[in-house]
XYZ file of C-alpha atoms in Angstrom:
611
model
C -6.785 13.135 18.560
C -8.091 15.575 16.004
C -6.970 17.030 12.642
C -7.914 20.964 11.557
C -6.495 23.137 9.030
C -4.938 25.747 10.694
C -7.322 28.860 11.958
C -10.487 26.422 11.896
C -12.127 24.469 14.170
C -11.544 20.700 14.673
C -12.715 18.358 11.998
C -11.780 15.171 12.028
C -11.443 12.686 15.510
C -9.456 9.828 16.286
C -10.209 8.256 19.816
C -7.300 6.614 21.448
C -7.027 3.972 23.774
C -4.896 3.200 26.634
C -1.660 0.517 25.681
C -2.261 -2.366 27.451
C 0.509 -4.716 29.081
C 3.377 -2.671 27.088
C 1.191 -2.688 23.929
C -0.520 -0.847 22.213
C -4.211 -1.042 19.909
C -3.868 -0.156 16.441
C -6.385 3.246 15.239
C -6.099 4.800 11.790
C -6.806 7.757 10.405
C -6.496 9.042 7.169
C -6.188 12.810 6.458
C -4.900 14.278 3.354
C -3.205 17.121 4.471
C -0.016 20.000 3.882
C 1.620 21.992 6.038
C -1.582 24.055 7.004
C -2.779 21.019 8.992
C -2.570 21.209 12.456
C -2.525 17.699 14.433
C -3.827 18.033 18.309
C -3.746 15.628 20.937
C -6.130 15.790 24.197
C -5.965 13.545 27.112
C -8.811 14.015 30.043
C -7.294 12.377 32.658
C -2.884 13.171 32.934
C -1.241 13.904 35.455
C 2.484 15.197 36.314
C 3.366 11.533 37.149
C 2.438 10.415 34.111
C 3.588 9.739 30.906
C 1.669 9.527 27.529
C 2.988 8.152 24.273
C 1.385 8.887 20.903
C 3.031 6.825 18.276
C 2.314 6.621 14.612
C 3.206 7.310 10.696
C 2.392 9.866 8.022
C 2.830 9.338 4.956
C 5.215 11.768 3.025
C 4.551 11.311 -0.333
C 4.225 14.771 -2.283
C 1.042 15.767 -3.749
C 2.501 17.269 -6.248
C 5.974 16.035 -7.491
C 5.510 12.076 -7.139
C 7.499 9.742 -9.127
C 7.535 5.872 -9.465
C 9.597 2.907 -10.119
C 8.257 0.306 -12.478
C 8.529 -2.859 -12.893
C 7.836 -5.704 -15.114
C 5.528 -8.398 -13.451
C 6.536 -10.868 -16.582
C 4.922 -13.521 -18.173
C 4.455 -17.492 -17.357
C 5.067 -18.414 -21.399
C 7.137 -15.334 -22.258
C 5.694 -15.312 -25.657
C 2.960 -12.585 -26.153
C 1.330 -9.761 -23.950
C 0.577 -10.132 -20.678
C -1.969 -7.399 -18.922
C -2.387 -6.255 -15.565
C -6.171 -5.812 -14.000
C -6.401 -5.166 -10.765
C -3.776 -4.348 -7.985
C -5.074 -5.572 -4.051
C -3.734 -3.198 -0.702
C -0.273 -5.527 -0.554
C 0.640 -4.943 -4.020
C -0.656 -8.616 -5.342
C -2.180 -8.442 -9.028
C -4.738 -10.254 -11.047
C -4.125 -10.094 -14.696
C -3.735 -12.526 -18.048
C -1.236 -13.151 -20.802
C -1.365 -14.940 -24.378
C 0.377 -17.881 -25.113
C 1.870 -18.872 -28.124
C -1.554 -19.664 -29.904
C -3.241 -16.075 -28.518
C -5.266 -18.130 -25.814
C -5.347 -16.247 -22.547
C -3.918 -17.722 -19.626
C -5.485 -15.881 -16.230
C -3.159 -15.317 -13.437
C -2.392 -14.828 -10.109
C 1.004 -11.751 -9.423
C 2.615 -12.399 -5.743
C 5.751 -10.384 -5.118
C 7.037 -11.479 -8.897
C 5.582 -15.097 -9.088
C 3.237 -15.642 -11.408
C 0.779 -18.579 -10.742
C -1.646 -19.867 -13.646
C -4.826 -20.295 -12.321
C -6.024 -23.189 -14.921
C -9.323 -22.984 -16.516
C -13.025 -24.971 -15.611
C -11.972 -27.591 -17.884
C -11.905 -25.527 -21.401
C -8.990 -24.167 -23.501
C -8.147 -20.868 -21.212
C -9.055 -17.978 -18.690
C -8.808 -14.499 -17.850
C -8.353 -12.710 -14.502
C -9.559 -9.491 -13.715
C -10.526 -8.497 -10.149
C -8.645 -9.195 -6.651
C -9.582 -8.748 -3.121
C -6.992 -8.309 -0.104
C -7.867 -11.799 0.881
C -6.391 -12.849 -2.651
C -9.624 -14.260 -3.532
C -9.512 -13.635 -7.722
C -12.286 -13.309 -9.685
C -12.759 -13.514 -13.557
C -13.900 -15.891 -16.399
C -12.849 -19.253 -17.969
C -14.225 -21.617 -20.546
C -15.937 -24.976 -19.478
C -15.843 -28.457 -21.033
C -18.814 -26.932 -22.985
C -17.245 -23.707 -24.216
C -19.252 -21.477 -22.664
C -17.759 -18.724 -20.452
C -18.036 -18.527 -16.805
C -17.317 -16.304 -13.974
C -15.076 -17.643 -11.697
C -13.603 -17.051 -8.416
C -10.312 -18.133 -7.634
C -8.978 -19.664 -3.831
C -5.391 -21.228 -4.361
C -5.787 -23.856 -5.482
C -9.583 -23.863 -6.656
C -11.343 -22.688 -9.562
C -14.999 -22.450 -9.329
C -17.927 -21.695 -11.860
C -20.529 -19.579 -10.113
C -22.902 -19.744 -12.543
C -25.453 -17.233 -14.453
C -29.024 -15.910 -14.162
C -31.433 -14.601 -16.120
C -31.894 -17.645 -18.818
C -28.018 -16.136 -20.160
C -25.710 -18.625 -21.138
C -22.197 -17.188 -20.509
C -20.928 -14.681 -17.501
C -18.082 -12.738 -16.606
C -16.588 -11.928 -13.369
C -14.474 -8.350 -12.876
C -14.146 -7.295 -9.416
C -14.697 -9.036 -6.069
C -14.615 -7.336 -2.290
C -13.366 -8.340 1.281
C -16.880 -10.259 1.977
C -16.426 -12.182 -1.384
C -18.994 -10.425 -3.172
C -18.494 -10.344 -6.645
C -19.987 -8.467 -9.642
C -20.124 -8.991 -13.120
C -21.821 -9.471 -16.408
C -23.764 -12.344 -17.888
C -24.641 -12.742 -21.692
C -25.653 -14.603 -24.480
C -22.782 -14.505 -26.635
C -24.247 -16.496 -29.380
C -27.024 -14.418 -29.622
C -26.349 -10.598 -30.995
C -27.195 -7.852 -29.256
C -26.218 -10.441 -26.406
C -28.667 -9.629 -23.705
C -26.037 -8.699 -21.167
C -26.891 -8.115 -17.377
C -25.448 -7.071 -14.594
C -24.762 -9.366 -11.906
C -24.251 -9.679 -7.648
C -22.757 -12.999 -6.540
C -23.331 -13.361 -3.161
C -21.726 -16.145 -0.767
C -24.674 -15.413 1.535
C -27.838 -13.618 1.349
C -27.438 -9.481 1.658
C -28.772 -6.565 0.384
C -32.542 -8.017 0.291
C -30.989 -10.414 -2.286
C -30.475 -13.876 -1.696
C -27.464 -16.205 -1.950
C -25.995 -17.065 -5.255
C -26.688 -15.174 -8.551
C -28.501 -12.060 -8.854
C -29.521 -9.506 -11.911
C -29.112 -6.270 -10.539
C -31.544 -5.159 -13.980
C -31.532 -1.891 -15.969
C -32.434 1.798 -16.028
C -35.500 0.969 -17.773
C -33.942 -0.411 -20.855
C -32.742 -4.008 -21.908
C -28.861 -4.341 -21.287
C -26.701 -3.714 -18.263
C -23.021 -4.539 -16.830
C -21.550 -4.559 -13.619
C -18.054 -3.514 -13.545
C -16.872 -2.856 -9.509
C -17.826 -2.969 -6.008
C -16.847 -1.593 -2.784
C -16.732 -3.875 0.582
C -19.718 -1.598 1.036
C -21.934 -3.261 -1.281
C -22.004 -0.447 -3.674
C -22.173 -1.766 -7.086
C -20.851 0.392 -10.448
C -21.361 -0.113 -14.218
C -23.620 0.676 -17.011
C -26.756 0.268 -17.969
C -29.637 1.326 -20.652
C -32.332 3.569 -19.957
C -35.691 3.242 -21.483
C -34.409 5.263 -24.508
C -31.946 2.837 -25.045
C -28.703 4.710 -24.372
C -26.352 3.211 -21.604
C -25.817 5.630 -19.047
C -23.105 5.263 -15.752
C -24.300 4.124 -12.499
C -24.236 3.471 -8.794
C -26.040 0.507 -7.281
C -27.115 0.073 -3.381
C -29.314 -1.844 -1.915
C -31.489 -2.637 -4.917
C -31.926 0.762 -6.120
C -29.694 1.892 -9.465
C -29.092 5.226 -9.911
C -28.025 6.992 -13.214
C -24.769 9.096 -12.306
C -25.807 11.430 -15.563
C -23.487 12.264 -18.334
C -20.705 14.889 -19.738
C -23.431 16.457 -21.764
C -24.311 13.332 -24.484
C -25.436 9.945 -24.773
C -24.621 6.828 -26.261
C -25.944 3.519 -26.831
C -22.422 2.299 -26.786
C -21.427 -0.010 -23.710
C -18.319 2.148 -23.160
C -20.783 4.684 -21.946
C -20.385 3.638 -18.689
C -18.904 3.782 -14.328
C -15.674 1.851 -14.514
C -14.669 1.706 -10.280
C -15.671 2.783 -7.142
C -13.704 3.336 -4.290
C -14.461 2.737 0.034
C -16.412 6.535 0.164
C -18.281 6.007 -3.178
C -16.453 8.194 -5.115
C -17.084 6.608 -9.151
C -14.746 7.053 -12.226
C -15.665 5.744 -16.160
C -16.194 7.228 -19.419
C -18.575 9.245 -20.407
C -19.853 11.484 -23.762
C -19.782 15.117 -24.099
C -22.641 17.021 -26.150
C -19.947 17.472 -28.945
C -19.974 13.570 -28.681
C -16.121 13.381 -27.151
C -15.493 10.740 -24.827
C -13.997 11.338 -21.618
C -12.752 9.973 -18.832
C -15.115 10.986 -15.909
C -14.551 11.434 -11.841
C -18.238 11.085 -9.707
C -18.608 12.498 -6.457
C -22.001 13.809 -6.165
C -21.524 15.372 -9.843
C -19.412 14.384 -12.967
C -15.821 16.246 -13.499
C -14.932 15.897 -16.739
C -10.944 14.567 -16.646
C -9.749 15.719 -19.594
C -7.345 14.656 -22.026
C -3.195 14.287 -22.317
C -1.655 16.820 -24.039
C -2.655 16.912 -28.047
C -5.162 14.224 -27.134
C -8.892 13.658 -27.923
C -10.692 10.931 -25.974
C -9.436 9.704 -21.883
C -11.422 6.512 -19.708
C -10.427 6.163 -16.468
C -10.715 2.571 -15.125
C -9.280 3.044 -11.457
C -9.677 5.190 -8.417
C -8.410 4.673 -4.441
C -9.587 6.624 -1.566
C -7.534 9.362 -2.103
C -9.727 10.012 -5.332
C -6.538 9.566 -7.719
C -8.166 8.264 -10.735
C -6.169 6.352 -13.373
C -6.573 5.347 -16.722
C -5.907 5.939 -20.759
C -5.827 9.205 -22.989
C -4.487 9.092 -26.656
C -1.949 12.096 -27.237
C -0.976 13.968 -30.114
C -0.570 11.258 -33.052
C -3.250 9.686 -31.838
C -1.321 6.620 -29.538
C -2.836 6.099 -26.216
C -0.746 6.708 -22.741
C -1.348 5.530 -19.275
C -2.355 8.690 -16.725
C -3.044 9.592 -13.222
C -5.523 11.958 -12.195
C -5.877 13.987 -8.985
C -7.599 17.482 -7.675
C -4.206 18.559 -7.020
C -2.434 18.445 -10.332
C -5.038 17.258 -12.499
C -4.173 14.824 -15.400
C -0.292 13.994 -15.489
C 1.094 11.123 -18.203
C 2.642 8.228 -15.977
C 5.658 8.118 -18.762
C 6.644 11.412 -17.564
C 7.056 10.116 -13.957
C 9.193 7.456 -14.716
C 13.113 7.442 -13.773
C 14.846 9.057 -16.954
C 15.663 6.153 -19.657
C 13.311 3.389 -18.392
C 12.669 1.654 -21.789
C 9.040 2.038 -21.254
C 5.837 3.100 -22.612
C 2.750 2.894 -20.595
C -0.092 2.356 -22.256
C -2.899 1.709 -20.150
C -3.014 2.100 -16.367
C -5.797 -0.229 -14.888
C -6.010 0.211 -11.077
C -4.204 2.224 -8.148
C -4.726 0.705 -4.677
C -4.539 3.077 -1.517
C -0.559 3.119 -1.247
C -0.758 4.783 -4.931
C 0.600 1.297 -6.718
C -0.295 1.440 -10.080
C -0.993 -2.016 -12.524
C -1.738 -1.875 -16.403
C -0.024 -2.457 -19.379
C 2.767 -0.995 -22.232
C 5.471 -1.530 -23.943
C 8.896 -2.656 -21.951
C 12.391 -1.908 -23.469
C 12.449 -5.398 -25.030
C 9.568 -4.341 -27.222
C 7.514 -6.910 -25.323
C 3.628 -5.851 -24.506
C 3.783 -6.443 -20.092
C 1.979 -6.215 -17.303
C 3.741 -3.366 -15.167
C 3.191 -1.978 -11.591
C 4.473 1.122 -10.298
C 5.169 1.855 -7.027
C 5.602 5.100 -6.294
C 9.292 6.463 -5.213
C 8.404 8.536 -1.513
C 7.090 4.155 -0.675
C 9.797 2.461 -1.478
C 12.568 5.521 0.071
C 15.397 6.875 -1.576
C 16.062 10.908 -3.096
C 16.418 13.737 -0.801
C 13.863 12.591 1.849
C 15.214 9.311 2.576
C 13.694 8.599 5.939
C 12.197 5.860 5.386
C 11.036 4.635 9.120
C 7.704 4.080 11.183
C 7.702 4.931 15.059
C 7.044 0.919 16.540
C 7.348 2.642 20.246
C 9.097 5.253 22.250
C 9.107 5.918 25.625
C 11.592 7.803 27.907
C 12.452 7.327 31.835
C 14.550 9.080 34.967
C 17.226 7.724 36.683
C 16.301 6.437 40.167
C 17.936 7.270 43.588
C 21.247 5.203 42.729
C 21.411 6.491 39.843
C 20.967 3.790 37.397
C 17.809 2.936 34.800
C 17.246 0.517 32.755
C 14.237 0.589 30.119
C 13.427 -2.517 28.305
C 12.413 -1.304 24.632
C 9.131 -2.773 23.315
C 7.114 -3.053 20.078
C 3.648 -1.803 19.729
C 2.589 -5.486 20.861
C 4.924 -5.765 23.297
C 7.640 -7.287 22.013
C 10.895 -6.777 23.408
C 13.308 -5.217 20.747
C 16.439 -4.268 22.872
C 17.538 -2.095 26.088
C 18.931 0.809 26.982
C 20.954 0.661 30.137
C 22.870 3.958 32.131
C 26.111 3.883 33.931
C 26.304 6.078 36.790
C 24.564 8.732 35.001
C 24.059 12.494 36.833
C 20.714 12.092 38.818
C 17.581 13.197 37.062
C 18.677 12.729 33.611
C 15.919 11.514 31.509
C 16.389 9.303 28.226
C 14.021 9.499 25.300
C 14.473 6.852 22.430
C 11.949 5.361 19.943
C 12.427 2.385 17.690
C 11.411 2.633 13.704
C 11.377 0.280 10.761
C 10.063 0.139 7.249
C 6.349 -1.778 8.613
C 3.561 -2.325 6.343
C -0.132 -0.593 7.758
C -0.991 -1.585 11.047
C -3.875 -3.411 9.747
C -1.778 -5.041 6.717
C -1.814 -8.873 6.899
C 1.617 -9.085 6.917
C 2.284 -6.389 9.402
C 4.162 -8.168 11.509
C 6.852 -9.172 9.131
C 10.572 -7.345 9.660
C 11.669 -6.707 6.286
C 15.618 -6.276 5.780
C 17.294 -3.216 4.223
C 16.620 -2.741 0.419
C 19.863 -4.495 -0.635
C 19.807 -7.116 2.196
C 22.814 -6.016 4.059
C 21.264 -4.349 7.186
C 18.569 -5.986 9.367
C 16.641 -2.545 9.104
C 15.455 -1.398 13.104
C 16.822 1.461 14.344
C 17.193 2.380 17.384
C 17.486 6.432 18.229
C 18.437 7.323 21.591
C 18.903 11.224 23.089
C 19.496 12.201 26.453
C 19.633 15.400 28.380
C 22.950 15.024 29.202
C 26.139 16.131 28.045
C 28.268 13.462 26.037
C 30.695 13.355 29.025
C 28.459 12.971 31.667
C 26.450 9.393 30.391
C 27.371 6.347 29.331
C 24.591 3.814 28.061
C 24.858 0.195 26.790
C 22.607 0.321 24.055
C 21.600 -3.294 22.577
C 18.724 -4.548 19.789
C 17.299 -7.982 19.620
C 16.954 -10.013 16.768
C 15.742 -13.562 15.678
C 17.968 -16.032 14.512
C 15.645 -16.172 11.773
C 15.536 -13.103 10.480
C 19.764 -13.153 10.963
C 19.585 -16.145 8.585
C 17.104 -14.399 6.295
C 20.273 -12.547 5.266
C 22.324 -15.236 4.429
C 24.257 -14.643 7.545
C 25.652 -15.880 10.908
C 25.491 -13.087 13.586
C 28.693 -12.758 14.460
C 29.231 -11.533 10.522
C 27.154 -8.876 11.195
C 28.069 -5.300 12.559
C 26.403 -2.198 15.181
C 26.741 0.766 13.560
C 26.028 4.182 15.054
C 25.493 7.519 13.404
C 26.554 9.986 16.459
C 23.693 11.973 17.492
C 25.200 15.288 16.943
C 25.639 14.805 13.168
C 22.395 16.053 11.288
C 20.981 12.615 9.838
C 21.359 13.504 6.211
C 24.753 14.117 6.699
C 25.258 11.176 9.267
C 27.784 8.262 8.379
C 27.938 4.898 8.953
C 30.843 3.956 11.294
C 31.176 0.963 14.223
C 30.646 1.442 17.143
C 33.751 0.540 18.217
C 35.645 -3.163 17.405
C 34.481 -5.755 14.944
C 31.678 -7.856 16.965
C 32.726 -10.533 18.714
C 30.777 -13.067 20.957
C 31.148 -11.710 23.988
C 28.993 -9.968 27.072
C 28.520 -6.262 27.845
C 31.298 -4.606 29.691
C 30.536 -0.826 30.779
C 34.482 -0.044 28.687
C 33.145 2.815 26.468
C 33.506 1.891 22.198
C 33.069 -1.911 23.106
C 30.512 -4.009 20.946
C 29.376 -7.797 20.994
C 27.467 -9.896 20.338
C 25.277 -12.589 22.510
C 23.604 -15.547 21.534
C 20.461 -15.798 23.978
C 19.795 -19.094 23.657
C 16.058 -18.686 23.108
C 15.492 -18.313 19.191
C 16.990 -14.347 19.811
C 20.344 -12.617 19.216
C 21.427 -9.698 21.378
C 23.621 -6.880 19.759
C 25.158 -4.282 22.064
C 27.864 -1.650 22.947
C 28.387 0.689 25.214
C 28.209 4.409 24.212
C 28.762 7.850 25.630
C 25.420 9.933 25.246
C 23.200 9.263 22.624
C 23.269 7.952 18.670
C 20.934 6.648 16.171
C 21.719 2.394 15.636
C 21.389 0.128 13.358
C 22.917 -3.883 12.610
C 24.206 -4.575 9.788
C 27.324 -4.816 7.373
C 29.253 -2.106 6.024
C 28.521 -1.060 2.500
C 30.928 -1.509 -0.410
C 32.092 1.986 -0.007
C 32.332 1.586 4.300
C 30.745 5.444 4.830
C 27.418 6.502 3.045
C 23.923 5.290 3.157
C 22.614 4.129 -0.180
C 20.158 7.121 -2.044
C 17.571 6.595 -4.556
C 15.053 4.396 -5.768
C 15.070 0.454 -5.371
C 12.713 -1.776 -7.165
C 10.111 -2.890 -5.460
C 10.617 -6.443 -3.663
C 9.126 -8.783 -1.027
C 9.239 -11.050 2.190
C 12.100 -9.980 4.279
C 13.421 -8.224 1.398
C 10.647 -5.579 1.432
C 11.326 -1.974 0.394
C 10.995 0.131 3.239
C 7.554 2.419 2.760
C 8.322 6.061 2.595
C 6.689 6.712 6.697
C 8.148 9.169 9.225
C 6.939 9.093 13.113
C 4.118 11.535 13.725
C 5.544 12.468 17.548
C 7.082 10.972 20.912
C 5.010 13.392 23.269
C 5.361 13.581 27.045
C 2.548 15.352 28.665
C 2.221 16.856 31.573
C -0.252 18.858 30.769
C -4.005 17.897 29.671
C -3.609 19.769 26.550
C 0.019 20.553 24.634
């Protein structure tokens, strides 16, 4: 499979591999791309007798005109602020609030439960960092007082220590081999020594196990701020001059990532993140001694600043390169922003839904969905943590097709004229049939199967989430033939558990097929039954009848017979029995899950070696 801009030659490959036993293996590739893109598949070895199935997603979202919904992640003591850090690929967040005495308590976000993550036996903790295994890292006063980095495995706390004769360390970031950087200091000793540090669970990197000082740029102070699951290692650090300068460490060598034009011997002078390709945002001085948020990809781009504004720092980036972070506007109050080649510096406040109560203040981190964490002002007046998820994820507005191809396939009637194709997941899971009646000989059927499913590589990709206001059990089912309406009839059924049924609250026979007819354009399409009420009963071939079987095995079979082809989908009606909802939904979680924004790349048959 390979990706070009249209007119040029191919620049990007994918291999593909055959499906085995009615499955499928899972390949990624991530292109940001317009309508100039050209997508091209090649197969070596296809014949006329063959059939070959490329299933996928793209994402949708707009380069230029994205939105988001926010939401308030809360607080454990509802007193003071609470603050957002770090946001990990499945939307989980590491952050900290102040209870009633202004002691921070660190803690972990999961889908709107907040769990405190204790201390190492002093008076309280902060959490900054978060990996996708949600391993959290940050620090937390011992029986002694002192601060120590920790890392964080529900249930356990533990210290990991500090180097270089310092007393106190900080944790801020940690990656998918449980690598973590940070900071240790002597905080009762001005200038405070600080370091940079590598925690490493095993030896890497020529360093060994445990605690290492990843030293200076010739000066006396450093601090580590991020890492990649690369190894790649971001923060500042003094030169022999004494002025702290940004910069990228690998493999035991630091390099200075230069400057906007000045220096300072401030620790704010400094790399911030750094995301999978090495691509580095932070702060940095201009010769006229501004400070600016800063984007590194071989060179330094300065960011700018919001609009009447004087001084930006970024503090996240993904692997898109969308950079967020803080810029003070005109007035001089500070506002959360998001950064990319396309559109350049945008406020977050302006993306928000009209009326939201909010003021975003700071935005801390963007993982590589585009979820945003950080920190403002909700419309109780209350200082929050907040995440933002952006509005073409979670569905909704004109381009609400919120679905991912699980498999599609197609087939041609045999000799007597029937066919009957079991329909099957990407693993091979069987999801529901499509049977003919007596169909005209040599029709073919094409259908493919979609839901709102995480990245095939998410952890919790194999979870089925139900529609965003728990009323559908959201797989559809879209079959087309190359028949007329009046010459096929097809029983059409979808398999569910019992426990995703129950996930709703309800007992299948509650629940209703629905069918938008094929000829209606889907933004226009309705829901309507497919014919009666379900009922427990078996299939019949009587066109318009629906039922309902309970398979005895853990599953639930929906069906009905049909005359050509539809798009369908169990559920129960809506309160208004005939539109599908629009617009934005909050984010939420489990089986509740809002639907990511995903559309199938293609269902191809080739006959050909190249199409």
């Amino acid at each position: 499979m390979g990706v070009r801009e249209n007119g040029s030659a191919l620049s990007r490959f994918l291999d593909l591999t055959e499906a085995q036993d009615g499955g499928a293996d899972f390949s990624r590739m991530q292109v940001v791309s317009d309508v100039t893109a050209t997508i091209e598949w090649y197969h070596s070895n296809i014949a006329s007798a063959n059939s070959f199935f490329l299933v996928g997603h793209w994402n949708a979202c707009s380069l230029t005109s994205n939105s988001y919904v926010v939401t308030d992640l809360g607080a454990i003591t509802g007193t003071k602020s609470s603050l957002a850090y770090h946001v990990n690929a499945s939307g989980k967040v590491a952050g900290f609030e102040e209870d009633a005495s202004g002691n921070p308590i660190a803690w972990f976000a999961d889908c709107g439960t907040l769990t405190a993550l204790g201390t190492l036996g002093g008076s309280y903790a902060e959490a900054h960092g978060i990996n996708n295994s949600n391993r959290v890292v940050g620090w937390a006063h011992n029986a002694s007082g002192k601060r120590r980095a920790f890392t964080w495995v529900s249930p356990t706390m533990t210290d990991l220590g500090v180097v270089s004769g310092r007393t106190d360390s900080e944790s801020l970031s940690v990656n998918a081999n449980a690598e973590v950087v940070g900071t240790v200091v002597n905080f009762a000793s001005p200038p405070y020594n600080r370091l940079a540090f590598l925690y490493l669970p095993a030896a890497a990197y020529t360093l060994s196990a445990g605690m290492n000082s990843l030293g200076t740029l010739g000066g006396t102070q450093s601090v580590g701020m991020d890492i990649n699951d690369s190894g790649q290692v971001v923060g500042g650090a003094q030169n022999a001059s004494g002025n702290f300068r940004p910069f990228r460490w690998q493999n035991g060598t630091m390099t200075d990532l230069g400057t906007l034009g000045g220096d300072s011997s401030v620790v704010d002078h400094r790399a911030d993140a750094i995301n999978s390709d090495g691509d580095v945002c932070g702060r940095s001085y201009t010769a006229a001694g501004a400070k600016r948020a800063f984007f590194w990809d071989g060179s330094m781009t300065d960011l700018g600043v919001l609009t009447g504004g004087t001084e930006s720092w970024a503090f996240g980036i993904n692997a898109s390169q969308k950079v967020v972070g803080t810029s003070n506007v005109t007035g001089g109050a500070f506002r959360a922003f998001i950064w990319d080649t396309v559109n350049g510096m945008r406020n977050l406040n302006d993306l928000l839904p009209a009326g939201s109560g909010w003021t975003l203040t700071r935005a801390t981190d963007i993982n590589d969905d585009g979820e945003i964490v950080g920190f403002g002002t909700n419309p109780s007046g209350n200082v929050r943590a907040f995440l933002l998820t952006p509005t073409c994820k979670i569905g909704g507005g004109a381009a609400a097709a919120a679905e991912a191809v699980l498999a599609a396939g197609s087939g041609m009637t045999d000799d007597t004229g029937t066919f009957d194709r079991l329909v099957v997941d990407l693993s091979g899971e069987p999801l529901g049939t499509i049977s003919l009646i007596a169909p005209e000989p040599g029709l073919r059927v094409d259908y493919f199967v979609s839901e709102p499913v995480l990245a095939p590589d998410d952890p919790d990709s194999d979870t089925r989430p139900g529609f965003r206001d728990g009323v559908a059990l959201d797989r559809i089912l879209k079959v087309d033939t190359t028949a007329s309406p009046d010459e096929s009839i097809l029983t059409v059924s979808m398999h569910f558990t019992l426990e995703e049924i129950e996930e709703l609250g309800e007992d299948p026979s509650d629940l209703q097929l629905h069918v938008f007819d094929r000829s209606i354009p889907d933004s226009q399409a309705v829901w309507v039954p497919a014919g009666k009420y379900i009922g427990e009963s078996a299939p019949t071939s009587v066109i318009g009848e629906a039922g309902v079987v309970r398979l005895g095995d853990g599953t639930v079979e929906y069906w009905c017979v049909r005359d050509a082809g539809g798009t369908f989908r169990v559920g129960k009606p809506y309160d208004d029995h005939a539109t599908r909802p629009t617009g934005p939904a909050p984010r939420a979680c489990g089986v509740a899950a809002i639907p990511l924004l995903l559309v199938g790349l293609a269902v191809l048959l080739l006959n050909k070696s190249r199409r």
